[in-house]
PDB file of N, CA and C in Angstrom:
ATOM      1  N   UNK A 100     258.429 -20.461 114.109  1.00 69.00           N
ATOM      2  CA  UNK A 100     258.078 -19.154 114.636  1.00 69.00           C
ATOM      3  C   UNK A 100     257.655 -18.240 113.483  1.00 69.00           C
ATOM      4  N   UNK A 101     256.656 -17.478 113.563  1.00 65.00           N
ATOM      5  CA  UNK A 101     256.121 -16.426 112.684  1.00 65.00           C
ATOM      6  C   UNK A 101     256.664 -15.416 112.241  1.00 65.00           C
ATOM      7  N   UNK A 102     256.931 -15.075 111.249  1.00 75.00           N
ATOM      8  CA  UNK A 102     257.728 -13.427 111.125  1.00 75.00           C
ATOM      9  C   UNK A 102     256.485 -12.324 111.697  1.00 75.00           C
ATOM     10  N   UNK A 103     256.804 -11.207 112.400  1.00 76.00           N
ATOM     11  CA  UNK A 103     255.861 -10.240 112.718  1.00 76.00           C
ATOM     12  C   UNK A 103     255.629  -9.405 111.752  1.00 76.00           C
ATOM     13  N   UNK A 104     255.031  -9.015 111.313  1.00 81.00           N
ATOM     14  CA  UNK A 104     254.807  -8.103 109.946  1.00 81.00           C
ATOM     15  C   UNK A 104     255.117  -6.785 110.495  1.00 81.00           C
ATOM     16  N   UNK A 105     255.184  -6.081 109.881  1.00 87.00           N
ATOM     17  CA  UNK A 105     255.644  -4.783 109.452  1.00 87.00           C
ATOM     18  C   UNK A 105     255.139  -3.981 108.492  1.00 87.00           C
ATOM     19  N   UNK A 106     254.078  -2.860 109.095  1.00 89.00           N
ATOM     20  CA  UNK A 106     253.662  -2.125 108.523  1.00 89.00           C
ATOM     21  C   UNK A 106     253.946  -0.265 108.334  1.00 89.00           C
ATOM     22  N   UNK A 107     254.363   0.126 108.073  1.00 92.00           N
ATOM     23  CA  UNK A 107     255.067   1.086 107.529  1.00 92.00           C
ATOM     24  C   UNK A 107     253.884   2.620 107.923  1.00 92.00           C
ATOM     25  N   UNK A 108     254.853   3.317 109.112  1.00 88.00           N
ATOM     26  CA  UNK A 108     253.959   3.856 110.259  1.00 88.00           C
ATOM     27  C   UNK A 108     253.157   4.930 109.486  1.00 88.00           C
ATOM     28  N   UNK A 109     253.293   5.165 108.223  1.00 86.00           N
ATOM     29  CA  UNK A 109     251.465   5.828 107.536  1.00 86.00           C
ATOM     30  C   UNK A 109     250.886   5.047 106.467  1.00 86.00           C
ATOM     31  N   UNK A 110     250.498   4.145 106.985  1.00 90.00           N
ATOM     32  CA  UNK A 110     249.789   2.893 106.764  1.00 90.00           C
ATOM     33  C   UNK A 110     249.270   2.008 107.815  1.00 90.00           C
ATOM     34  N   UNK A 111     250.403   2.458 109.032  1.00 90.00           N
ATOM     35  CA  UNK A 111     249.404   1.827 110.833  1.00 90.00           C
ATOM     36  C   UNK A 111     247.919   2.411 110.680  1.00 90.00           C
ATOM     37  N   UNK A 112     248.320   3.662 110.427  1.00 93.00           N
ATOM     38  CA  UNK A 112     247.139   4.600 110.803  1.00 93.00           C
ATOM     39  C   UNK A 112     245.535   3.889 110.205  1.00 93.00           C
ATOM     40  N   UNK A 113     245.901   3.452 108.974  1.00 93.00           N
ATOM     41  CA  UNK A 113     244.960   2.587 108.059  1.00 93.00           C
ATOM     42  C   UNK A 113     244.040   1.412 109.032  1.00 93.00           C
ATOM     43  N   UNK A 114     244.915   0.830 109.740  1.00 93.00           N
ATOM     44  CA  UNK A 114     244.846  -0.491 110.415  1.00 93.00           C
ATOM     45  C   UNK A 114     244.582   0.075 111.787  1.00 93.00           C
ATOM     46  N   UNK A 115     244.692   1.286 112.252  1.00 95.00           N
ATOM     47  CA  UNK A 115     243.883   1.505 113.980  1.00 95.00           C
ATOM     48  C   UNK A 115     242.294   2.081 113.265  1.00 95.00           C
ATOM     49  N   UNK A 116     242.368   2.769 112.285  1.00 95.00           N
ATOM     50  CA  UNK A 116     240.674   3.214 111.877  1.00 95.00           C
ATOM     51  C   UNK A 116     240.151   1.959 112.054  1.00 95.00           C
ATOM     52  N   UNK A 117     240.396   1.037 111.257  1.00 95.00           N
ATOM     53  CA  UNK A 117     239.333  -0.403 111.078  1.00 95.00           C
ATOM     54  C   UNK A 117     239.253  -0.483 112.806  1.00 95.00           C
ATOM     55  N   UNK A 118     240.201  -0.840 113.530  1.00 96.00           N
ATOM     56  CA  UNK A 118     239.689  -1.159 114.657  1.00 96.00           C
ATOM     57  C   UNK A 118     239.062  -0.638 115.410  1.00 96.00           C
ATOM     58  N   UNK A 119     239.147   0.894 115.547  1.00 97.00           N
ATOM     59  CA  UNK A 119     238.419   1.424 116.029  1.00 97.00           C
ATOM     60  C   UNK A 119     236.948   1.674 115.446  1.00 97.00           C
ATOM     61  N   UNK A 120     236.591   1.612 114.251  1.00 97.00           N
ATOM     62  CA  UNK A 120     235.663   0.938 113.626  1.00 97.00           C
ATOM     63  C   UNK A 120     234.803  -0.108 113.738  1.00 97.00           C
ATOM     64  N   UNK A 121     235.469  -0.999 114.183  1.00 97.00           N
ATOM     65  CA  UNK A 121     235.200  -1.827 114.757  1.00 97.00           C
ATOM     66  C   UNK A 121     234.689  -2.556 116.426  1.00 97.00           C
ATOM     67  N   UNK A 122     235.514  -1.735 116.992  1.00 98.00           N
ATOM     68  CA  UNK A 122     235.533  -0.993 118.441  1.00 98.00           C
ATOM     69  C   UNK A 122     233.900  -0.720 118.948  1.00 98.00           C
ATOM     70  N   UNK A 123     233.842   0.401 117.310  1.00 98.00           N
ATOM     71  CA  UNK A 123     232.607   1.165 117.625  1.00 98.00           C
ATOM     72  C   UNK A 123     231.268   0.585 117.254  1.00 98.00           C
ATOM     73  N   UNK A 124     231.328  -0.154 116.193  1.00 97.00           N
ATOM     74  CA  UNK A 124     230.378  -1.468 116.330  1.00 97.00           C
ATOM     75  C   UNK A 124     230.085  -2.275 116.773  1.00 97.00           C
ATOM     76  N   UNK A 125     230.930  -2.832 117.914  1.00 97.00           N
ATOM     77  CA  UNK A 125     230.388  -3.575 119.177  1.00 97.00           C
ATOM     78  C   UNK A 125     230.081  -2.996 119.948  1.00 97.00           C
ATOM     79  N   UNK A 126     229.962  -1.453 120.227  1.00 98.00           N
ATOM     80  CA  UNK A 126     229.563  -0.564 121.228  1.00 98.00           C
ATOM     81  C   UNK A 126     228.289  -0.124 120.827  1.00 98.00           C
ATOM     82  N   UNK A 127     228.221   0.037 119.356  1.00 98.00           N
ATOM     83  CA  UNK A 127     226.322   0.821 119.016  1.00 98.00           C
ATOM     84  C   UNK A 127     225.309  -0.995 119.066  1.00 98.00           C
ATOM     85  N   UNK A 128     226.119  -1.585 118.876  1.00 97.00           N
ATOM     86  CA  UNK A 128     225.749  -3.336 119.501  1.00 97.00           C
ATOM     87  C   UNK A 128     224.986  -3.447 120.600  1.00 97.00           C
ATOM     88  N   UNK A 129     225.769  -2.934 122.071  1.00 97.00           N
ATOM     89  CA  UNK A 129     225.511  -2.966 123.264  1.00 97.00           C
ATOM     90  C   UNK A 129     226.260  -4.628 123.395  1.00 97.00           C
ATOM     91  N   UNK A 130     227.098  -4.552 122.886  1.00 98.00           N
ATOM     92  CA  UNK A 130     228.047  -5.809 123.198  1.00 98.00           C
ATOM     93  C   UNK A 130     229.293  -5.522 123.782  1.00 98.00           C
ATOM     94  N   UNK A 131     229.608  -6.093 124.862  1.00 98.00           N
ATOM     95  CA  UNK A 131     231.105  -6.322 125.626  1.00 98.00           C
ATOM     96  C   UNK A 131     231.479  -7.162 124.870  1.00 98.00           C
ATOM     97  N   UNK A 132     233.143  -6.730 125.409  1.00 98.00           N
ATOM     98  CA  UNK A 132     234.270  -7.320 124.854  1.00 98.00           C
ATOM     99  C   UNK A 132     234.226  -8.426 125.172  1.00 98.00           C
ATOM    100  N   UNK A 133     234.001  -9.068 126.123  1.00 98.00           N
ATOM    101  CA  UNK A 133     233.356 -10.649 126.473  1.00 98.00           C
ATOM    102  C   UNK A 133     232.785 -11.547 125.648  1.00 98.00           C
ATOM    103  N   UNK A 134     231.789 -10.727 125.140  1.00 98.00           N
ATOM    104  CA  UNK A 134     230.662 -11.552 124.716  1.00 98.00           C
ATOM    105  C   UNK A 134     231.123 -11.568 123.207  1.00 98.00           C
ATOM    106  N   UNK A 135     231.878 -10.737 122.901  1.00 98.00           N
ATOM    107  CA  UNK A 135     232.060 -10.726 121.485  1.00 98.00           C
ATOM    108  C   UNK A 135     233.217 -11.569 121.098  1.00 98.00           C
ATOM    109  N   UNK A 136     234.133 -11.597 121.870  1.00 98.00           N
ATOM    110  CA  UNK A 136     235.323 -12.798 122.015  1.00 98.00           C
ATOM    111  C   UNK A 136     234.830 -14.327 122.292  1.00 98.00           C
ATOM    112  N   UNK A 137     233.966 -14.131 123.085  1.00 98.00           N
ATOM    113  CA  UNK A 137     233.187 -15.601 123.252  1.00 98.00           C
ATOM    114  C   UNK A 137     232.698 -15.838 121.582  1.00 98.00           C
ATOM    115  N   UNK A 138     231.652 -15.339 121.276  1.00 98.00           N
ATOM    116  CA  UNK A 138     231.409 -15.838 119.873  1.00 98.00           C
ATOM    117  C   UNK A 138     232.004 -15.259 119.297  1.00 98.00           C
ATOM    118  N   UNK A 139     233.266 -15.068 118.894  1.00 98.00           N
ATOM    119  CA  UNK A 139     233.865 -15.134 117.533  1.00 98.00           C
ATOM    120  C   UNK A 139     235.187 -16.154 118.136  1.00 98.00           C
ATOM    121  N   UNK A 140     235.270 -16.712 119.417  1.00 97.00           N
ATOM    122  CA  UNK A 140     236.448 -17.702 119.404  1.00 97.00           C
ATOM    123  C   UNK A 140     237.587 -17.776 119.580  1.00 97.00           C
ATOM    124  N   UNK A 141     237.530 -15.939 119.923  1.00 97.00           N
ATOM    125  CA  UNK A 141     239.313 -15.758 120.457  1.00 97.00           C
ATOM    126  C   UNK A 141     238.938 -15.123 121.759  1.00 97.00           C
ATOM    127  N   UNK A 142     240.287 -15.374 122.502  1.00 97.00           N
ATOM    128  CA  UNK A 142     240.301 -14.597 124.001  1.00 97.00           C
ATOM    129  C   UNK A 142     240.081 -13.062 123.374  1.00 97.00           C
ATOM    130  N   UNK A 143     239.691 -12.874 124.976  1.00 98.00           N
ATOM    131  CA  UNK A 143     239.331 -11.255 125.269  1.00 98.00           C
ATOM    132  C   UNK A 143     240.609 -10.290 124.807  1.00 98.00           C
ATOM    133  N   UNK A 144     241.748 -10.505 125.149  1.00 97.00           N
ATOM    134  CA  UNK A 144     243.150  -9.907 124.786  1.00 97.00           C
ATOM    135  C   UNK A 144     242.926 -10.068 123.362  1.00 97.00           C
ATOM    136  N   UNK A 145     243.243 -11.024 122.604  1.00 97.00           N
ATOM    137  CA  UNK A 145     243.222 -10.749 120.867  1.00 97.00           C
ATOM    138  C   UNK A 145     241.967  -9.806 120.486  1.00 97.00           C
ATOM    139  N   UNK A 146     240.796  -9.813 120.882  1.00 98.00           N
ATOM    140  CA  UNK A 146     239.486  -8.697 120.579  1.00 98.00           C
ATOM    141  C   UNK A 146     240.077  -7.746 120.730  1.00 98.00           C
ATOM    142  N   UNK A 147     241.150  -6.991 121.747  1.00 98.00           N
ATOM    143  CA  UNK A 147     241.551  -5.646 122.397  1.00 98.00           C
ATOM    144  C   UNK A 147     242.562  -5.413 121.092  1.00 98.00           C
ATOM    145  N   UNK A 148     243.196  -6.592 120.563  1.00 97.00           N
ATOM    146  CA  UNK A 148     244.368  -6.113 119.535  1.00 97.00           C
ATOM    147  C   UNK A 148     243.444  -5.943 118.387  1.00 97.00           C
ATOM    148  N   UNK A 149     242.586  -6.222 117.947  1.00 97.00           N
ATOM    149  CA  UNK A 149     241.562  -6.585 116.826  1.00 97.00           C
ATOM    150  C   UNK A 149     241.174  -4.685 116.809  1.00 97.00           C
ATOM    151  N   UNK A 150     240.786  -4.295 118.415  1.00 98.00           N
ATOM    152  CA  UNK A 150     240.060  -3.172 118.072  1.00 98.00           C
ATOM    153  C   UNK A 150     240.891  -1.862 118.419  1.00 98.00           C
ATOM    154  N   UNK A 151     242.430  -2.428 118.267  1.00 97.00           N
ATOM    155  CA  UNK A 151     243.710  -1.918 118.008  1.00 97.00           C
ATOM    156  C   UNK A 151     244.222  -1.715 116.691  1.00 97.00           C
ATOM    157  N   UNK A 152     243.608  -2.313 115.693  1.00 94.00           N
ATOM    158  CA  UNK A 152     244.250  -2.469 115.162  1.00 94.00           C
ATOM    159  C   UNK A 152     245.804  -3.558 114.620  1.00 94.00           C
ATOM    160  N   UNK A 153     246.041  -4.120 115.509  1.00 92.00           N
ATOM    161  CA  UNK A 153     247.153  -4.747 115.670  1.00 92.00           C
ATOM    162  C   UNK A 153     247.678  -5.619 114.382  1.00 92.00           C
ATOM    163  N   UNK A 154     249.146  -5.468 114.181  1.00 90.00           N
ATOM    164  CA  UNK A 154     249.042  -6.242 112.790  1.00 90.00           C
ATOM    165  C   UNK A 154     249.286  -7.785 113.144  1.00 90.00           C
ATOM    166  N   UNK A 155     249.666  -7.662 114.621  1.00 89.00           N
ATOM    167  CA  UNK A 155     249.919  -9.226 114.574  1.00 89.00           C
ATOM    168  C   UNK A 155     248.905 -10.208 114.917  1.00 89.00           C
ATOM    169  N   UNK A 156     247.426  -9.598 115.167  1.00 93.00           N
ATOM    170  CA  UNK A 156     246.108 -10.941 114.904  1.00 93.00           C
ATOM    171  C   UNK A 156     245.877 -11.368 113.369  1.00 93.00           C
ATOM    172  N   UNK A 157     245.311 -12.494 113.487  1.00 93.00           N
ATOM    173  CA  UNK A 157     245.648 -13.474 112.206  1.00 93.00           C
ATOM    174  C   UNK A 157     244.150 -12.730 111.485  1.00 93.00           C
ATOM    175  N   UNK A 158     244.256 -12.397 110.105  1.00 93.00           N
ATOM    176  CA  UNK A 158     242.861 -12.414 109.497  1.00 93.00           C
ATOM    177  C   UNK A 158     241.788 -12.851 110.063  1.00 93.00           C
ATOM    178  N   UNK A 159     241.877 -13.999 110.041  1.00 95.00           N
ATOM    179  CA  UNK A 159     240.742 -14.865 110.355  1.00 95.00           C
ATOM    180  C   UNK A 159     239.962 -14.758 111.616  1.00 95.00           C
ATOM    181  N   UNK A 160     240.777 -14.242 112.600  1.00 96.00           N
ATOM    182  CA  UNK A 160     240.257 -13.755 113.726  1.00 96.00           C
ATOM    183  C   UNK A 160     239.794 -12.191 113.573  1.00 96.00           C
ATOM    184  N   UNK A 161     240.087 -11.358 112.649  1.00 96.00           N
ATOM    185  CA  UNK A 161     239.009 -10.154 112.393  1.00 96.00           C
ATOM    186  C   UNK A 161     237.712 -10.577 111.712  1.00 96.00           C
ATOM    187  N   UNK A 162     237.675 -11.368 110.461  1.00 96.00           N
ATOM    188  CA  UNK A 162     236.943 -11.988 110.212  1.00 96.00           C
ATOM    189  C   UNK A 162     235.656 -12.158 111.232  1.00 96.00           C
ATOM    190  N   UNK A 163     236.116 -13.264 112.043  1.00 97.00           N
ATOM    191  CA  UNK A 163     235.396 -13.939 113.345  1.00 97.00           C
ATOM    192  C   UNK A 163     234.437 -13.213 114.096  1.00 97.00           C
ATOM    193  N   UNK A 164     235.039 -11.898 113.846  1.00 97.00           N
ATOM    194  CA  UNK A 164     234.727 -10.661 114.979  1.00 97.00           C
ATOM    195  C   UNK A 164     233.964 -10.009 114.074  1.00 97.00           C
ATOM    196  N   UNK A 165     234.220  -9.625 112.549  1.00 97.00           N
ATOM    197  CA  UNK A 165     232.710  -8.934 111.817  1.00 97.00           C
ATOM    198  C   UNK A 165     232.067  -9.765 111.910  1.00 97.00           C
ATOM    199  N   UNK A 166     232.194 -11.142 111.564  1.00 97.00           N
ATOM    200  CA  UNK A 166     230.852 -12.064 111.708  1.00 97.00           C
ATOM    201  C   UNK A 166     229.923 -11.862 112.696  1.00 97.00           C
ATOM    202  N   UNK A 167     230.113 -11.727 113.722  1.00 98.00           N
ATOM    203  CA  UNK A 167     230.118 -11.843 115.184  1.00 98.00           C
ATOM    204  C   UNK A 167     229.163 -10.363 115.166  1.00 98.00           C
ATOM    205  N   UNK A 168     229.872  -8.999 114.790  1.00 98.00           N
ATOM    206  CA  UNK A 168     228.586  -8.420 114.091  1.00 98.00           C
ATOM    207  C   UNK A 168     227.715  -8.236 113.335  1.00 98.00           C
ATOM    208  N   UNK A 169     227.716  -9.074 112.694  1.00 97.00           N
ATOM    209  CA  UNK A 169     226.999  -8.913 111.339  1.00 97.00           C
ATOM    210  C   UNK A 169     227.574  -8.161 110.642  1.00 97.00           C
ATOM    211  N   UNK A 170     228.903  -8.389 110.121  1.00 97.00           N
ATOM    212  CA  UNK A 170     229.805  -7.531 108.810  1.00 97.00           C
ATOM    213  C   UNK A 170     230.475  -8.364 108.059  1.00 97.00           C
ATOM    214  N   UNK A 171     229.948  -9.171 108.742  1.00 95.00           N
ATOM    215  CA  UNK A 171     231.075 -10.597 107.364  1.00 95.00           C
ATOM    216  C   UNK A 171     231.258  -9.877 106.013  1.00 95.00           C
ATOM    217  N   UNK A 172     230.506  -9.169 105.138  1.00 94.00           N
ATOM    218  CA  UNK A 172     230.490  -9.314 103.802  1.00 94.00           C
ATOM    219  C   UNK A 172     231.517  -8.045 103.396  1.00 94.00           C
ATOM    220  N   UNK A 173     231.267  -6.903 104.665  1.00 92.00           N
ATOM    221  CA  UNK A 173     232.350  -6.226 104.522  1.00 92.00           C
ATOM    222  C   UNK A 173     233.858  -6.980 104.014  1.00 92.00           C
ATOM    223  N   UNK A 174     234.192  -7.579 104.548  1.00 90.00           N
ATOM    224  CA  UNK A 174     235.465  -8.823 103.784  1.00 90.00           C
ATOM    225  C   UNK A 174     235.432  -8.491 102.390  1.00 90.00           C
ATOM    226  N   UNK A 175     234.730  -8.794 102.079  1.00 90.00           N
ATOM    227  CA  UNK A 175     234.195  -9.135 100.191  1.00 90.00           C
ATOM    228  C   UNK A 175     234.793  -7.398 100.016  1.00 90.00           C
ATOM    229  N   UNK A 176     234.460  -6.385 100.640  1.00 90.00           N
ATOM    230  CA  UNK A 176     235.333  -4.779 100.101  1.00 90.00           C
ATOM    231  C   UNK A 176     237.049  -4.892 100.258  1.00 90.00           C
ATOM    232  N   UNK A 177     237.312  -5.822 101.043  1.00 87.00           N
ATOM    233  CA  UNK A 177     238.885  -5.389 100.731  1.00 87.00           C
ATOM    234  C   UNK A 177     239.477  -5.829  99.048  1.00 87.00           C
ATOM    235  N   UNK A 178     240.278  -5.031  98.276  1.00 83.00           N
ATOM    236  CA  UNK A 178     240.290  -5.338  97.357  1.00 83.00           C
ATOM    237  C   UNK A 178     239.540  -4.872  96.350  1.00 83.00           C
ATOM    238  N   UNK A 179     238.524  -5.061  96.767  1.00 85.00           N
ATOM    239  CA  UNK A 179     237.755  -5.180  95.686  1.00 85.00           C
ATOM    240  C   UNK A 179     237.396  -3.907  94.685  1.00 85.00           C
ATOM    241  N   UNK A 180     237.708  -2.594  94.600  1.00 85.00           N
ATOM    242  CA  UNK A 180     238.121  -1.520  93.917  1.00 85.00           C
ATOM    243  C   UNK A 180     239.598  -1.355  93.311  1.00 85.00           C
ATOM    244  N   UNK A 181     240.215  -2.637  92.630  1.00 87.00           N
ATOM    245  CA  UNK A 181     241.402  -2.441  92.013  1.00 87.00           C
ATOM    246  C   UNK A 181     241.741  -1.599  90.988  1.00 87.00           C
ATOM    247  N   UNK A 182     241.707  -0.473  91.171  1.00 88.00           N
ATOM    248  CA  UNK A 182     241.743   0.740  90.039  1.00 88.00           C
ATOM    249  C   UNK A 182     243.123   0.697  89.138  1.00 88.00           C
ATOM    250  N   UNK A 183     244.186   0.582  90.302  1.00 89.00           N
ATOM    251  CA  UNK A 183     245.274   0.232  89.434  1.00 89.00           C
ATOM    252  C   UNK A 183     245.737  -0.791  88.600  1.00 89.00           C
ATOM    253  N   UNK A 184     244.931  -1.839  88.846  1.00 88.00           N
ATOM    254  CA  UNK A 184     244.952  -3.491  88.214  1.00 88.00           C
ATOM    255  C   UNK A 184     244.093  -2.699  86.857  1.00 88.00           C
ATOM    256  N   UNK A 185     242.851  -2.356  86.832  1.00 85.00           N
ATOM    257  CA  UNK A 185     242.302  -2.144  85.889  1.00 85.00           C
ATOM    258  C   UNK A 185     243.135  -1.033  84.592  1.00 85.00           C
ATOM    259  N   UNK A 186     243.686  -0.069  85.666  1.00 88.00           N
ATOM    260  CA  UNK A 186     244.320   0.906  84.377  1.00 88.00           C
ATOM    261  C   UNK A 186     245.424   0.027  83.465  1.00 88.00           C
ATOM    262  N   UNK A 187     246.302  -1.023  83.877  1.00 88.00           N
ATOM    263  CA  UNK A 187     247.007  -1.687  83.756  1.00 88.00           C
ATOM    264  C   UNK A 187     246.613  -2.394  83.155  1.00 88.00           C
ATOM    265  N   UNK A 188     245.705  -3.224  82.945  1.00 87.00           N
ATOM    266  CA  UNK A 188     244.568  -4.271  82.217  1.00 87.00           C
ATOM    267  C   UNK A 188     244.270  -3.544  81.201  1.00 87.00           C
ATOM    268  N   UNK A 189     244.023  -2.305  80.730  1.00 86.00           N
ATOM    269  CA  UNK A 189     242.855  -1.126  79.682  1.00 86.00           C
ATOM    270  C   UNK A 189     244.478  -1.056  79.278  1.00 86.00           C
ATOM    271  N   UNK A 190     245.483  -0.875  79.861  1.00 85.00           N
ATOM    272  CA  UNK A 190     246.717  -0.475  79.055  1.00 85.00           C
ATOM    273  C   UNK A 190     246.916  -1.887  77.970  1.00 85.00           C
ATOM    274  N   UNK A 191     247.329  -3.015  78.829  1.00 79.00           N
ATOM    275  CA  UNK A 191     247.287  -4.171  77.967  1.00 79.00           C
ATOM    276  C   UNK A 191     246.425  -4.268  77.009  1.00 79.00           C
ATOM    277  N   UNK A 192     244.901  -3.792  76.993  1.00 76.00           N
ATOM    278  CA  UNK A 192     244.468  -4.150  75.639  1.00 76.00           C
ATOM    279  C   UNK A 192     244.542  -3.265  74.662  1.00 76.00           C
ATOM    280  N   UNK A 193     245.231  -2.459  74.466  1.00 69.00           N
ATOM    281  CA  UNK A 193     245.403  -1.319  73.598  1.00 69.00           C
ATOM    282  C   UNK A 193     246.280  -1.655  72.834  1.00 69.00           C
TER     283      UNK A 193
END
């Protein structure tokens, strides 16, 4: 059985923008929730948690769903502004 994660309620807030974000890009689409669950491979219910926000759909199924709009590469931004890794890194070489 899975542990449910736990996200720490001002930091939910983080995780309903994306979905609704997301939400709203299958809507300027002209795509139903149907059609967008069909190609990306999960039922219609996990799409509704996806554009919830929900912490308990698996990555890979948000994934599925930018693909599905054409945002795959968005992926490639999480992370990827590690400011604090870097100050930390510039400290080490000093």
């Amino acid at each position: 059985m899975m542990k449910k994660q736990i996200v720490l309620p001002k930091f939910a807030s983080l995780l309903e923008q994306m979905g609704e974000n997301i939400k709203l890009a299958r809507k300027r689409r002209k795509l139903t929730a149907v059609q967008v669950a069909e190609r990306a491979g999960i039922a219609r219910s996990t799409l509704y948690l996806v554009e919830k926000g929900d912490t308990s759909v698996a990555m890979g199924a948000y994934f599925n769903v930018l693909r599905v709009l054409g945002l795959q590469d968005d992926f490639l931004k999480l992370a990827a502004d590690d400011v604090l890794g870097r100050k930390l890194q510039d400290l080490d070489l000093l």
